[in-house]
């Protein structure tokens, strides 16, 4: 796949593949320097569970609250859409100051409602997500000599008929001595005072955050007069393998914590490595490389067969004189007999133009977003920027959607651009309208569950305003330029009377559905890791591999659609427009079926009809977007192929 003459491109691809583990995260990840004793801001995120996939606010349970009140942190659009609700916490850390046996609070006696809700969240395996310097608290467990890494810690655990809560937390903060960037260090050497650090002053950066939860039986009577952050009367022995604090009605809960700081060799750019080295990493790398080689091999074979077949037909046809060509046209069957019908307007041309326009917009958004993510601009260190970037690029690329749809419309109408504004409006409303319908339905379910994953009404208004004030105008502008652009002139004239299509041995829709299996083969392994990231709480980070897989997917979709179109023309089936779209777009059917398979066999713990409906709804939304993008690739490649094929035929 890589041209031997281009060392630059080879290095560029290697950078894509290797950057996720070792690159410096560009946005939102500048090192923060703390002096010894400086306060550190500890925050909490929404409670999450792979059992329900419905997030809830941290303070929806009877946990300790900060004395200054609950304050929301600044959140971007992506965080809100992902259900993140980051708030301040009562935990108080000071840089490189070890503290132990600190009382956080003791709650009021648990009411029956609080107890019921707490037990329910424990049964549903909800996790508490604590953040320090944007790093989630990581928890290590051992299973059969394997060290497993988890983000967050469980609220509690159920043993028999009793529920126990983890009410003592042992935090470990990994720090590294602050290192000035090279440019600032060089400037400081020439100009004393630059860099903002006095000589001999040592600062530290947070490069790791670990937690060990414990269930400790506190004496509630002994802490009645102990204030927040004071020492607990007795020494607390944190034993993570045992549980002691059972939750009961009309009983207060006592929360304590301890924190220790450890100087680490981990540097700032590598502080996310612990989160990216989740289980299955080696399988991921080898599986992706194997998939790339297999798909590249198959794509090469398909392209070779196609080029040889078409070239042979054209050579044989053009080597004949005019009389022989006329006799050949009468005797032979195949694509040469549908010259007068191959460019006949398809059924529902407006819908085809709209779907192609939306597909161009979605495909462009995906390519640009993954490219920026591979370069490090949308890394896990920048929470919510991936979703925010996707929305931004989708809105801006509305101009390409309008242009592509209207220019195709003008081509089908043989240069007549009347009705371009109607086509542009439909492009601007088709996929966003479907998305709005699906997401609104799912949002009502989340609202009914009082989940933080529900989109607030104010954000709904903002999204609608962005839709009509940015996306729609840009789509109309793109449509205007598409109407002014020259259309593709058909190389042959269309007969007035349509040619009858001979009966086929196999139904054409069967070939169209089966064609989606090859594109699906390019991404089903990568799809597993993406699904695990979305639904199993894992961090997805190999955007370099994803970018390469996406390029291969585009190539395979183009080739599969092209081959199917050629096969239909060879059996005198000139209705290729929609078939070329769905031959590659049918991969979405297999992706949705794979999502159902993943739900049944990999998300066995997913409980409740609401959770299953949410999962299937989001999967349907993803499948529709992929269908439009891949279908557009197949249609455009087939259109260019048919245009080239019939432009090469001598008709006079």
XYZ file of C-alpha atoms in Angstrom:
652
model
C 0.000 0.000 0.000
C 2.948 2.380 0.597
C 4.914 3.616 -2.463
C 8.584 2.633 -2.049
C 9.767 5.961 -3.411
C 8.080 7.967 -0.713
C 9.972 7.742 2.546
C 8.040 10.739 3.810
C 4.679 9.012 3.509
C 6.052 5.907 5.212
C 7.246 7.982 8.162
C 3.887 9.777 8.243
C 1.974 6.486 8.500
C 4.337 5.197 11.166
C 3.703 8.367 13.140
C -0.061 7.765 12.918
C 0.248 4.195 14.146
C 2.680 4.830 16.962
C 1.518 8.229 18.169
C -1.382 7.108 20.426
C 0.902 5.590 23.064
C 3.833 7.966 23.030
C 2.704 11.269 21.508
C 2.356 14.519 23.394
C -1.320 15.359 23.691
C -1.679 18.793 22.198
C -4.862 20.433 23.505
C -5.939 20.674 27.134
C -2.900 18.841 28.454
C -0.363 21.478 29.364
C 1.484 20.566 32.560
C 0.313 22.277 35.721
C 3.000 23.054 38.252
C 2.281 22.799 41.978
C 4.501 23.721 44.902
C 4.595 21.545 48.000
C 1.470 22.266 50.014
C -0.541 23.740 47.130
C -4.181 22.569 47.089
C -5.260 20.089 44.399
C -8.766 20.100 42.988
C -10.436 16.686 43.204
C -13.635 16.325 41.165
C -16.303 13.690 40.676
C -18.024 12.610 37.470
C -21.310 10.808 36.857
C -21.863 7.335 38.270
C -21.596 4.778 35.459
C -22.376 1.104 35.019
C -21.832 -1.400 32.223
C -24.903 -3.179 33.577
C -27.333 -0.412 32.617
C -25.356 2.109 30.504
C -27.414 4.874 32.167
C -25.317 7.495 34.023
C -26.505 9.203 37.195
C -25.233 12.193 39.131
C -22.711 11.530 41.895
C -24.736 13.420 44.487
C -27.902 11.482 43.692
C -26.682 9.078 46.407
C -26.104 9.939 50.088
C -22.427 10.814 49.723
C -20.503 13.576 51.466
C -20.981 17.014 49.991
C -18.440 19.867 49.825
C -18.807 22.536 52.469
C -18.786 25.317 49.864
C -21.676 23.707 47.975
C -21.897 21.705 44.767
C -20.467 23.488 41.739
C -20.462 22.295 38.154
C -17.170 22.422 36.311
C -16.924 24.062 32.914
C -18.111 21.481 30.395
C -17.983 21.461 26.632
C -20.688 20.279 24.282
C -19.154 16.821 23.921
C -19.128 16.194 27.684
C -22.790 17.129 28.012
C -23.812 14.863 25.133
C -21.814 11.977 26.623
C -23.619 12.327 29.954
C -20.616 13.621 31.910
C -21.503 15.809 34.870
C -18.240 16.889 36.484
C -18.664 18.528 39.885
C -16.448 19.518 42.783
C -15.902 17.060 45.618
C -15.262 17.322 49.367
C -11.884 15.567 49.079
C -8.971 17.880 49.911
C -5.436 17.133 48.763
C -2.262 19.164 49.186
C 0.717 18.583 46.940
C 3.232 16.147 48.410
C 1.493 16.197 51.779
C 0.648 12.702 52.997
C -2.418 12.479 55.193
C -4.162 9.475 56.704
C -7.306 8.624 58.649
C -9.102 11.845 57.727
C -12.804 12.105 58.442
C -14.760 13.278 55.427
C -18.247 13.317 56.923
C -20.926 11.284 58.595
C -24.297 11.360 56.917
C -27.773 11.635 58.320
C -29.469 8.320 59.137
C -30.475 6.550 55.934
C -34.141 6.771 55.078
C -35.910 3.856 53.476
C -35.771 5.588 50.076
C -32.031 6.313 50.374
C -31.346 2.747 51.442
C -33.408 1.296 48.611
C -31.679 3.501 46.029
C -28.231 2.711 47.434
C -28.867 -1.033 47.313
C -30.194 -0.747 43.781
C -27.095 1.090 42.567
C -24.845 -1.497 44.244
C -26.765 -4.343 42.589
C -26.427 -2.574 39.232
C -22.638 -2.403 39.706
C -22.336 1.367 39.507
C -18.851 2.867 39.623
C -17.709 6.093 41.253
C -15.503 8.191 38.971
C -13.091 10.533 40.754
C -10.871 12.921 38.789
C -7.610 14.656 39.631
C -5.963 16.878 37.041
C -8.346 15.353 34.475
C -7.019 11.862 35.307
C -9.669 9.335 36.381
C -8.811 7.322 39.472
C -7.504 3.951 38.378
C -7.946 0.735 40.368
C -5.809 -2.388 40.069
C -7.111 -5.890 40.707
C -5.503 -9.305 40.322
C -7.178 -12.294 38.691
C -5.314 -15.531 38.006
C -1.920 -13.803 38.118
C -3.164 -11.125 35.724
C -3.197 -7.480 36.749
C -6.389 -5.793 35.575
C -6.878 -2.035 35.374
C -10.211 -0.333 35.991
C -11.216 3.292 36.009
C -13.221 4.252 39.070
C -14.271 2.042 41.950
C -17.568 0.321 42.820
C -20.026 1.951 45.203
C -20.197 -1.254 47.166
C -20.663 -4.959 46.931
C -23.397 -7.438 47.717
C -22.563 -10.492 49.797
C -25.506 -12.808 50.244
C -28.476 -10.715 51.319
C -26.333 -7.908 52.740
C -25.043 -4.832 50.941
C -21.720 -3.286 51.920
C -20.469 0.155 50.951
C -16.902 1.225 50.304
C -16.610 4.109 52.734
C -12.835 4.432 53.109
C -10.665 5.370 50.141
C -6.917 5.049 49.955
C -5.619 7.435 47.298
C -2.153 7.365 45.784
C -1.044 10.349 43.715
C 1.951 9.864 41.434
C 3.938 13.055 40.863
C 6.910 14.001 38.743
C 9.233 16.957 39.090
C 8.153 19.811 36.887
C 10.099 20.159 33.653
C 9.989 23.386 31.691
C 9.414 23.016 27.940
C 12.630 23.186 25.945
C 11.837 26.593 24.441
C 11.111 28.155 27.821
C 14.213 26.569 29.349
C 16.416 28.011 26.609
C 14.865 31.433 27.001
C 15.276 31.301 30.772
C 18.974 30.581 30.381
C 19.449 33.785 28.407
C 16.978 35.950 30.295
C 16.757 35.324 34.047
C 13.207 35.550 35.348
C 11.556 34.077 32.262
C 9.652 30.931 33.043
C 8.026 32.146 36.231
C 10.072 29.977 38.609
C 12.552 31.271 41.110
C 15.960 29.643 41.288
C 15.984 26.548 43.465
C 12.189 26.377 43.617
C 10.922 22.827 42.991
C 7.515 22.102 41.540
C 5.629 18.886 40.789
C 3.141 17.637 38.221
C 0.424 15.026 38.741
C 1.149 12.046 36.469
C -0.938 9.288 38.085
C -3.980 8.791 40.289
C -4.815 5.465 41.954
C -7.451 4.415 44.456
C -8.055 1.417 46.714
C -11.624 1.234 48.086
C -12.278 -0.372 51.464
C -15.347 -1.177 53.497
C -14.548 -0.253 57.094
C -16.826 -0.538 60.108
C -16.710 2.911 61.675
C -17.888 3.782 65.159
C -20.531 6.398 64.466
C -20.716 7.519 68.106
C -16.996 8.326 68.271
C -17.126 10.761 65.328
C -20.114 12.837 66.366
C -17.882 15.639 67.596
C -15.128 15.212 64.986
C -15.098 17.879 62.276
C -14.466 17.411 58.566
C -10.781 16.768 57.747
C -9.934 16.039 61.377
C -8.182 12.839 62.378
C -10.302 9.758 62.924
C -10.055 8.714 66.611
C -8.440 5.355 65.834
C -6.093 3.946 63.198
C -7.933 2.693 60.100
C -6.702 -0.552 58.584
C -7.687 -0.627 54.921
C -8.303 -4.232 53.831
C -9.664 -4.244 50.258
C -10.317 -8.007 50.339
C -12.776 -7.810 53.263
C -16.022 -5.928 53.739
C -17.434 -4.675 57.022
C -19.682 -1.612 56.603
C -23.177 -2.920 55.889
C -25.853 -0.403 54.919
C -28.968 -0.431 57.079
C -32.006 1.748 57.492
C -31.761 4.592 60.021
C -28.010 4.126 60.236
C -25.495 6.893 59.486
C -22.652 6.357 57.061
C -19.154 7.501 57.940
C -16.711 8.290 55.133
C -12.963 8.592 55.574
C -9.954 8.725 53.297
C -6.192 8.851 53.175
C -3.811 10.150 50.521
C -0.141 9.517 49.861
C 2.155 11.044 47.256
C 4.788 9.007 45.428
C 7.430 10.477 43.159
C 7.328 8.655 39.824
C 9.532 8.373 36.755
C 6.444 8.799 34.540
C 6.720 11.958 32.481
C 3.836 14.256 31.659
C 3.315 13.112 28.020
C 3.103 9.475 29.177
C 0.706 9.872 32.063
C -2.199 8.387 30.069
C -0.283 5.208 29.233
C -1.720 3.387 32.263
C -5.245 3.958 30.942
C -4.388 3.014 27.369
C -2.740 -0.276 28.326
C -6.003 -2.046 28.978
C -6.364 -5.809 28.667
C -6.320 -7.191 25.142
C -3.866 -4.608 23.814
C -1.617 -7.178 22.118
C -4.615 -8.928 20.569
C -5.781 -5.559 19.294
C -2.515 -4.712 17.544
C -2.005 -8.138 15.949
C -5.648 -8.441 14.892
C -5.643 -5.052 13.214
C -2.390 -5.746 11.366
C -3.707 -9.116 10.208
C -6.950 -7.533 9.040
C -5.075 -4.857 7.127
C -2.967 -7.400 5.258
C -5.936 -9.627 4.357
C -8.079 -6.750 3.144
C -5.243 -5.209 1.154
C -4.699 -8.574 -0.550
C -8.407 -9.023 -1.394
C -8.730 -5.455 -2.629
C -5.746 -5.953 -4.923
C -7.254 -9.114 -6.409
C -10.633 -7.454 -7.009
C -9.033 -4.459 -8.676
C -6.796 -6.647 -10.867
C -9.673 -8.833 -12.093
C -11.836 -5.808 -12.812
C -9.234 -3.890 -14.773
C -8.265 -6.918 -16.845
C -11.891 -7.775 -17.681
C -12.930 -4.270 -18.665
C -9.741 -3.632 -20.628
C -10.205 -6.873 -22.580
C -13.804 -6.000 -23.504
C -12.885 -2.496 -24.606
C -9.879 -3.676 -26.633
C -11.913 -6.327 -28.476
C -14.714 -3.846 -29.181
C -12.507 -1.001 -30.442
C -10.311 -3.208 -32.679
C -13.333 -4.005 -34.900
C -14.413 -1.831 -37.805
C -17.816 -0.155 -37.920
C -19.620 -3.001 -39.688
C -18.179 -5.570 -37.306
C -19.191 -3.397 -34.365
C -22.753 -3.188 -35.651
C -22.844 -6.969 -36.126
C -21.316 -7.473 -32.680
C -23.967 -5.242 -31.118
C -26.660 -7.405 -32.698
C -25.125 -10.745 -31.717
C -23.519 -10.163 -28.355
C -25.172 -9.422 -25.061
C -23.796 -7.544 -22.116
C -23.110 -4.001 -21.060
C -22.723 -2.854 -24.696
C -26.445 -3.386 -25.295
C -27.594 -0.971 -22.565
C -25.894 2.068 -24.120
C -29.205 3.798 -24.649
C -30.508 3.140 -21.141
C -27.513 3.194 -18.809
C -27.915 6.887 -17.989
C -31.683 6.843 -17.744
C -32.798 8.763 -14.624
C -33.278 6.493 -11.603
C -36.432 6.126 -9.573
C -36.748 8.748 -6.828
C -33.819 10.871 -8.061
C -34.356 13.509 -5.374
C -33.963 10.975 -2.570
C -30.806 9.598 -4.178
C -29.300 13.087 -4.422
C -30.214 13.828 -0.803
C -28.690 10.603 0.491
C -25.506 11.101 -1.520
C -25.201 14.669 -0.239
C -25.618 13.591 3.378
C -23.185 10.737 2.787
C -20.523 13.174 1.540
C -21.042 15.271 4.666
C -20.809 12.313 7.057
C -17.799 10.803 5.288
C -15.975 14.130 5.304
C -16.711 14.602 9.000
C -15.401 11.117 9.812
C -12.180 11.532 7.816
C -11.317 14.949 9.255
C -12.223 13.970 12.820
C -10.203 10.745 12.795
C -7.281 12.570 11.166
C -7.230 15.195 13.923
C -7.632 12.504 16.574
C -4.699 10.551 15.115
C -2.577 13.690 15.349
C -3.417 13.994 19.053
C -5.853 16.913 18.957
C -8.739 14.811 20.309
C -7.017 12.485 22.745
C -8.565 11.067 25.949
C -6.771 13.865 27.815
C -9.165 16.313 26.162
C -12.475 15.147 27.555
C -15.411 15.621 25.199
C -13.420 17.151 22.339
C -14.016 14.165 20.045
C -17.795 14.642 20.064
C -17.445 18.422 19.934
C -15.108 18.147 16.950
C -17.443 15.781 15.134
C -20.356 18.201 15.512
C -18.251 21.174 14.410
C -16.924 19.441 11.300
C -20.376 18.105 10.451
C -21.861 21.606 10.579
C -19.092 23.156 8.509
C -19.173 20.405 5.878
C -22.821 21.146 5.175
C -21.523 23.181 2.251
C -20.069 20.025 0.667
C -23.369 18.177 1.147
C -25.351 20.843 -0.668
C -22.793 21.079 -3.461
C -22.638 17.320 -4.096
C -26.409 16.801 -3.971
C -27.313 19.710 -6.262
C -24.570 18.936 -8.782
C -25.786 15.333 -8.980
C -29.345 16.599 -9.351
C -28.242 18.877 -12.181
C -26.419 15.969 -13.858
C -29.475 13.691 -13.700
C -31.604 16.520 -15.156
C -29.055 16.973 -17.982
C -28.020 20.482 -16.930
C -31.359 21.764 -15.629
C -30.746 23.111 -12.110
C -34.352 24.118 -11.369
C -35.434 22.898 -7.936
C -31.915 23.074 -6.475
C -33.096 24.962 -3.413
C -35.656 22.265 -2.601
C -32.929 19.628 -2.911
C -30.639 21.657 -0.638
C -33.342 21.993 2.004
C -34.005 18.266 1.948
C -30.282 17.548 2.306
C -30.087 19.870 5.308
C -33.038 18.162 7.001
C -32.848 14.484 6.004
C -30.143 12.956 8.201
C -30.366 15.590 10.974
C -34.114 14.981 11.073
C -33.648 11.220 11.433
C -31.011 11.821 14.119
C -33.279 14.241 15.957
C -36.135 11.730 15.929
C -34.005 8.847 17.253
C -32.176 10.889 19.882
C -35.363 12.576 21.100
C -37.026 9.200 21.592
C -34.026 7.918 23.542
C -33.818 11.159 25.480
C -37.361 10.712 26.763
C -36.296 7.344 28.161
C -33.301 8.963 29.888
C -35.463 11.791 31.224
C -37.842 9.220 32.645
C -34.905 7.527 34.404
C -33.599 10.872 35.788
C -30.238 10.134 34.186
C -27.452 12.660 33.619
C -27.209 11.174 30.130
C -30.412 13.009 29.176
C -29.760 16.075 27.028
C -30.950 19.189 28.931
C -33.686 21.239 27.304
C -31.382 24.249 27.012
C -28.862 22.140 25.096
C -31.665 20.959 22.820
C -32.372 24.578 21.929
C -28.663 25.181 21.269
C -28.440 22.133 18.975
C -31.524 23.207 17.019
C -30.128 26.739 16.641
C -26.814 25.327 15.420
C -28.722 23.181 12.954
C -30.807 25.987 11.455
C -28.327 28.855 11.854
C -25.140 27.115 10.697
C -25.791 23.809 8.934
C -28.843 24.817 6.868
C -27.374 28.107 5.541
C -24.077 26.417 4.658
C -25.961 23.631 2.862
C -27.901 26.214 0.857
C -24.650 27.996 -0.017
C -23.179 24.679 -1.167
C -26.310 24.034 -3.216
C -25.947 27.434 -4.892
C -22.394 26.648 -5.939
C -23.518 23.206 -7.084
C -26.182 24.802 -9.296
C -23.564 27.100 -10.828
C -21.033 24.300 -11.365
C -21.010 22.447 -14.719
C -22.801 19.130 -14.707
C -21.366 15.819 -15.897
C -22.395 15.375 -19.510
C -23.470 11.853 -20.378
C -21.313 10.343 -23.132
C -24.285 8.581 -24.751
C -27.871 9.523 -25.543
C -30.777 7.922 -23.722
C -33.481 6.173 -25.764
C -37.065 7.308 -25.381
C -38.362 3.773 -24.784
C -36.723 1.856 -21.911
C -35.106 -1.443 -22.807
C -36.675 -4.514 -21.252
C -34.438 -6.164 -18.664
C -34.093 -9.932 -19.263
C -35.134 -12.241 -16.418
C -32.260 -12.885 -14.052
C -31.163 -16.233 -12.694
C -30.690 -14.765 -9.212
C -32.517 -11.783 -7.728
C -30.356 -8.675 -7.924
C -31.102 -7.674 -4.327
C -29.434 -10.886 -3.141
C -26.146 -9.807 -4.718
C -26.557 -6.317 -3.292
C -27.040 -7.644 0.237
C -24.176 -10.101 -0.082
C -21.813 -7.388 -1.324
C -21.711 -5.805 2.128
C -19.797 -8.738 3.607
C -16.435 -7.694 2.153
C -16.520 -4.106 3.508
C -17.676 -5.532 6.818
C -14.569 -7.694 6.875
C -12.392 -4.591 6.880
C -13.742 -3.216 10.114
C -15.375 -5.933 12.188
C -12.260 -6.390 14.360
C -11.892 -2.653 14.846
C -15.623 -2.502 15.481
C -15.217 -4.810 18.473
C -12.777 -2.420 20.140
C -14.953 0.582 19.339
C -17.982 -1.159 20.843
C -15.938 -2.094 23.902
C -14.903 1.535 24.260
C -18.479 2.777 23.987
C -20.214 0.209 26.172
C -17.564 -1.409 28.405
C -15.961 1.743 29.772
C -12.630 1.259 28.000
C -10.521 3.988 26.435
C -10.202 3.921 22.645
C -6.960 5.470 21.476
C -5.536 3.834 18.322
C -6.894 6.446 15.928
C -3.910 5.912 13.647
C -5.057 2.353 12.985
C -8.642 3.525 12.676
C -7.639 6.051 10.023
C -5.877 3.353 7.972
C -8.842 0.976 8.370
C -11.183 3.718 7.231
C -9.127 4.378 4.102
C -9.185 0.648 3.322
C -12.938 0.583 3.941
C -13.440 3.385 1.419
C -11.310 1.557 -1.160
C -13.110 -1.758 -0.667
C -16.562 -0.104 -0.786
C -15.638 1.575 -4.061
C -14.362 -1.679 -5.568
C -17.282 -3.810 -4.407
C -19.853 -1.382 -5.764
C -17.928 -1.057 -9.001
C -17.809 -4.828 -9.497
C -21.522 -5.228 -8.742
C -22.390 -2.458 -11.170
C -20.335 -4.121 -13.901
C -22.026 -7.462 -13.202
C -25.486 -5.913 -13.508
C -24.594 -4.177 -16.747
C -23.255 -7.447 -18.164
C -26.669 -9.075 -17.680
C -28.335 -6.046 -19.347
C -29.663 -4.654 -16.072
C -29.321 -0.889 -16.594
C -30.926 0.074 -13.280
C -27.597 0.461 -11.517
C -28.044 3.776 -9.673
C -29.648 2.574 -6.467
C -27.954 -0.824 -6.581
C -24.522 0.810 -6.644
C -25.490 2.807 -3.557
C -26.795 -0.122 -1.532
C -24.174 -2.662 -2.647
C -21.631 -0.876 -0.462
C -24.200 0.684 1.888
C -25.473 -2.791 2.812
C -22.485 -3.083 5.146
C -24.647 -1.153 7.612
C -26.987 -4.146 7.871
C -24.124 -6.362 8.995
C -22.914 -3.717 11.428
C -26.357 -3.517 13.016
C -26.588 -7.326 13.187
C -23.136 -7.370 14.771
C -24.400 -4.833 17.317
C -27.271 -7.163 18.186
C -24.798 -10.037 18.475
C -22.608 -7.914 20.756
C -25.632 -7.149 22.921
C -26.569 -10.810 23.274
C -23.147 -12.368 23.790
C -20.842 -9.608 25.106
C -23.233 -7.382 27.057
C -24.938 -10.193 28.932
C -25.043 -8.073 32.078
C -27.060 -5.335 30.373
C -30.322 -5.298 32.284
C -33.727 -3.796 31.701
C -35.698 -2.855 28.580
C -34.634 0.799 28.856
C -30.934 -0.073 28.624
C -31.488 -2.460 25.709
C -33.622 0.142 23.884
C -30.928 2.785 24.356
C -28.285 0.426 23.025
C -30.301 -0.574 19.959
C -31.315 3.033 19.304
C -27.733 4.284 19.278
C -26.700 1.285 17.161
C -29.435 2.094 14.625
C -28.282 5.709 14.507
C -24.701 4.586 13.856
C -25.791 2.099 11.178
C -27.779 4.750 9.261
C -24.795 7.110 9.273
C -22.479 4.354 8.023
C -24.985 3.345 5.330
C -25.089 6.889 3.945
C -21.301 7.280 4.007
C -20.410 3.895 2.492
C -23.292 4.027 0.018
C -22.061 7.388 -1.219
C -18.577 5.980 -1.781
C -20.035 3.094 -3.796
C -22.323 5.300 -5.871
C -19.661 7.869 -6.772
C -17.160 5.177 -7.766
C -19.770 3.391 -9.896
C -20.891 6.620 -11.544
C -17.335 7.530 -12.514
C -16.714 3.972 -13.717
C -19.851 3.865 -15.899
C -19.097 7.320 -17.260
C -15.553 6.235 -18.168
C -16.695 2.886 -19.585
C -19.228 4.336 -22.019
C -17.011 7.287 -22.882
C -14.479 4.775 -24.188
C -16.888 3.125 -26.628
C -16.905 4.244 -30.277
C -20.490 4.914 -31.301
C -20.063 6.505 -34.676
